[in-house]
């Protein structure tokens, strides 16, 4: 099969994480055979999101406005700033319903083996954000993977050097875990038992 637009579709789908050539083919064939309307909606949604979504100026999460709705929510406790790796981790913590402070999303973590260092994870932006005079506690909620722990360690040192109070999610979360995959009650306990 050497249909150019089909090949292009399969190549595009392969850019998704965890999708190999067979999965990409299966998705493409499914859309074309069974769900043309779904294919059109996917195309429109992808275009709108890739052109309209940017990063919040204050917390760096995904938003369509300059500042996201969470940062603008006056009912949230601006004295607490919770640091996560990704918007998916932020969404997981929001689902627990037990956190009412604000967030800072690193959009990554230290990955020394891939050359991702301190400067790449926006540490300077975090230090500036945390030094607004309102934040009293920075809660480090990076994952409990080796890289997440290393990131938490580096951030804790930098934040403490600025005189900020720093806490870390409690160890109820299994080692090696990405936060977004941890069940909600475990996550809520890790938050309330932070130290
Ligand atoms: Zn924000």
Coordinates of C-alpha atoms and ligand atoms in Angstrom, one line a residue:
X1 CA 0.0 0.0 0.0
X2 CA 1.6 3.3 -1.1
X3 CA -1.2 5.8 -0.8
X4 CA 0.5 9.1 0.1
X5 CA -2.1 10.6 2.3
X6 CA -2.6 7.2 4.1
X7 CA 1.2 7.0 4.7
X8 CA 1.2 10.6 6.0
X9 CA -1.6 9.8 8.4
X10 CA 0.1 6.7 9.8
X11 CA 3.4 8.7 10.2
X12 CA 1.5 11.4 12.0
X13 CA -0.2 9.0 14.4
X14 CA 3.2 7.4 15.2
X15 CA 4.2 10.7 16.8
X16 CA 1.9 9.8 19.7
X17 CA 3.7 8.3 22.8
X18 CA 3.6 4.5 22.8
X19 CA 2.2 4.2 19.3
X20 CA 4.2 2.0 16.9
X21 CA 3.6 1.4 13.3
X22 CA 1.1 -1.4 13.8
X23 CA -1.0 0.6 16.3
X24 CA -0.8 3.6 13.9
X25 CA -2.1 1.5 11.0
X26 CA -4.9 0.1 13.1
X27 CA -6.0 3.6 14.2
X28 CA -5.8 5.0 10.6
X29 CA -7.7 2.0 9.1
X30 CA -10.4 2.3 11.9
X31 CA -11.0 6.0 11.2
X32 CA -11.1 5.5 7.5
X33 CA -13.2 2.4 7.5
X34 CA -15.6 3.0 10.4
X35 CA -15.5 6.6 11.6
X36 CA -15.0 9.3 9.0
X37 CA -16.9 11.8 11.2
X38 CA -14.6 11.0 14.1
X39 CA -11.6 11.5 11.8
X40 CA -12.9 15.0 10.8
X41 CA -13.6 15.9 14.5
X42 CA -10.1 14.8 15.4
X43 CA -8.6 16.9 12.7
X44 CA -10.5 20.0 13.7
X45 CA -9.8 19.5 17.4
X46 CA -6.1 19.0 16.8
X47 CA -5.9 22.1 14.7
X48 CA -7.8 24.2 17.2
X49 CA -5.8 23.0 20.2
X50 CA -2.4 23.2 18.5
X51 CA -3.1 26.8 17.4
X52 CA -5.1 28.0 20.5
X53 CA -3.5 26.4 23.5
X54 CA -0.5 28.1 25.2
X55 CA 1.1 28.2 28.6
X56 CA -0.3 30.2 31.5
X57 CA 2.0 33.1 32.3
X58 CA 1.8 32.4 36.0
X59 CA 1.8 28.6 36.4
X60 CA 2.8 27.3 32.9
X61 CA -0.1 24.9 32.5
X62 CA -2.1 24.7 29.3
X63 CA -4.6 27.5 28.7
X64 CA -6.3 29.4 26.0
X65 CA -5.9 32.7 27.9
X66 CA -2.8 34.6 29.1
X67 CA -3.5 33.4 32.6
X68 CA -5.4 30.2 33.3
X69 CA -8.7 29.9 35.2
X70 CA -7.1 28.3 38.2
X71 CA -4.6 31.1 38.7
X72 CA -7.5 33.7 38.3
X73 CA -9.7 31.9 40.8
X74 CA -9.9 34.2 43.8
X75 CA -11.4 31.5 46.0
X76 CA -8.1 29.5 45.9
X77 CA -5.5 29.8 48.7
X78 CA -2.6 31.7 47.2
X79 CA -0.4 31.0 50.2
X80 CA 0.1 27.4 48.9
X81 CA 1.9 26.6 45.7
X82 CA 2.0 23.0 44.5
X83 CA 4.7 22.0 42.0
X84 CA 3.9 19.2 39.6
X85 CA 5.6 17.8 36.5
X86 CA 2.8 17.9 34.0
X87 CA -0.8 19.2 33.4
X88 CA -1.9 15.5 33.8
X89 CA -0.5 15.4 37.3
X90 CA -2.2 18.7 38.1
X91 CA -5.5 17.2 36.8
X92 CA -5.0 14.1 39.1
X93 CA -4.5 16.3 42.1
X94 CA -7.5 18.4 41.2
X95 CA -9.6 15.2 41.0
X96 CA -8.8 14.4 44.7
X97 CA -10.8 17.6 45.6
X98 CA -8.6 18.0 48.6
X99 CA -6.3 20.8 47.4
X100 CA -7.4 24.4 47.3
X101 CA -4.1 26.2 46.6
X102 CA -2.4 27.2 43.4
X103 CA -0.1 25.3 41.1
X104 CA 3.2 25.6 39.2
X105 CA 3.6 23.1 36.3
X106 CA 7.3 22.3 35.5
X107 CA 6.4 20.8 32.1
X108 CA 9.0 18.2 32.7
X109 CA 11.6 17.0 35.2
X110 CA 15.3 16.6 35.4
X111 CA 16.4 14.0 33.0
X112 CA 20.2 14.1 33.1
X113 CA 20.6 11.1 30.7
X114 CA 18.7 13.0 28.1
X115 CA 20.5 16.3 28.8
X116 CA 17.4 17.9 30.5
X117 CA 18.9 20.0 33.2
X118 CA 17.9 22.6 35.8
X119 CA 17.5 25.4 33.3
X120 CA 15.2 23.3 31.1
X121 CA 12.6 22.8 33.7
X122 CA 11.9 26.4 34.4
X123 CA 13.4 26.6 37.9
X124 CA 14.0 30.3 37.5
X125 CA 10.4 30.9 36.7
X126 CA 9.4 28.9 39.7
X127 CA 11.7 30.8 42.0
X128 CA 10.3 34.1 40.8
X129 CA 6.7 32.8 41.1
X130 CA 7.3 31.5 44.6
X131 CA 8.9 34.8 45.7
X132 CA 5.7 36.9 45.1
X133 CA 5.4 37.6 48.9
X134 CA 2.1 35.8 49.1
X135 CA 3.3 32.1 48.8
X136 CA 4.1 30.7 52.3
X137 CA 4.5 27.0 51.4
X138 CA 5.8 25.3 48.3
X139 CA 4.6 21.7 48.0
X140 CA 6.7 19.5 45.8
X141 CA 4.6 16.9 44.1
X142 CA 7.0 15.7 41.4
X143 CA 6.7 11.9 40.8
X144 CA 8.2 9.2 42.9
X145 CA 10.4 8.1 40.1
X146 CA 14.2 8.5 40.4
X147 CA 14.1 11.5 38.2
X148 CA 11.1 13.0 40.0
X149 CA 12.9 12.6 43.4
X150 CA 16.0 14.2 42.0
X151 CA 13.9 17.1 40.7
X152 CA 12.3 17.5 44.1
X153 CA 15.7 17.5 45.8
X154 CA 17.1 20.2 43.5
X155 CA 14.0 22.4 43.8
X156 CA 13.9 22.0 47.6
X157 CA 17.4 23.3 47.9
X158 CA 16.9 26.2 45.6
X159 CA 13.6 27.2 47.3
X160 CA 14.9 26.8 50.8
X161 CA 17.9 29.0 49.9
X162 CA 15.3 31.8 49.2
X163 CA 13.8 31.3 52.7
X164 CA 10.6 29.5 51.5
X165 CA 8.9 26.8 53.4
X166 CA 9.1 23.6 51.4
X167 CA 7.1 20.3 51.8
X168 CA 7.0 17.1 49.9
X169 CA 4.1 14.7 49.3
X170 CA 4.2 11.9 51.8
X171 CA 5.5 8.5 50.9
X172 CA 2.2 6.7 50.6
X173 CA 2.7 6.8 46.9
X174 CA 4.5 3.7 45.6
X175 CA 8.1 4.3 44.5
X176 CA 8.5 4.6 40.8
X177 CA 5.1 6.1 40.4
X178 CA 4.0 8.8 38.0
X179 CA 1.4 10.8 39.9
X180 CA -1.3 10.7 37.2
X181 CA -1.5 6.9 37.6
X182 CA -1.9 6.9 41.4
X183 CA -5.4 6.3 42.8
X184 CA -7.1 9.4 44.2
X185 CA -7.4 8.4 47.9
X186 CA -3.7 7.5 48.0
X187 CA -2.9 10.9 46.4
X188 CA -5.2 12.7 48.8
X189 CA -3.4 11.0 51.8
X190 CA 0.0 11.8 50.3
X191 CA -1.1 15.4 50.2
X192 CA -2.5 15.6 53.7
X193 CA 0.5 13.8 55.2
X194 CA 3.1 15.9 53.4
X195 CA 6.2 16.8 55.4
Ligands
LIG1 ZN1 -2.1 29.4 35.7

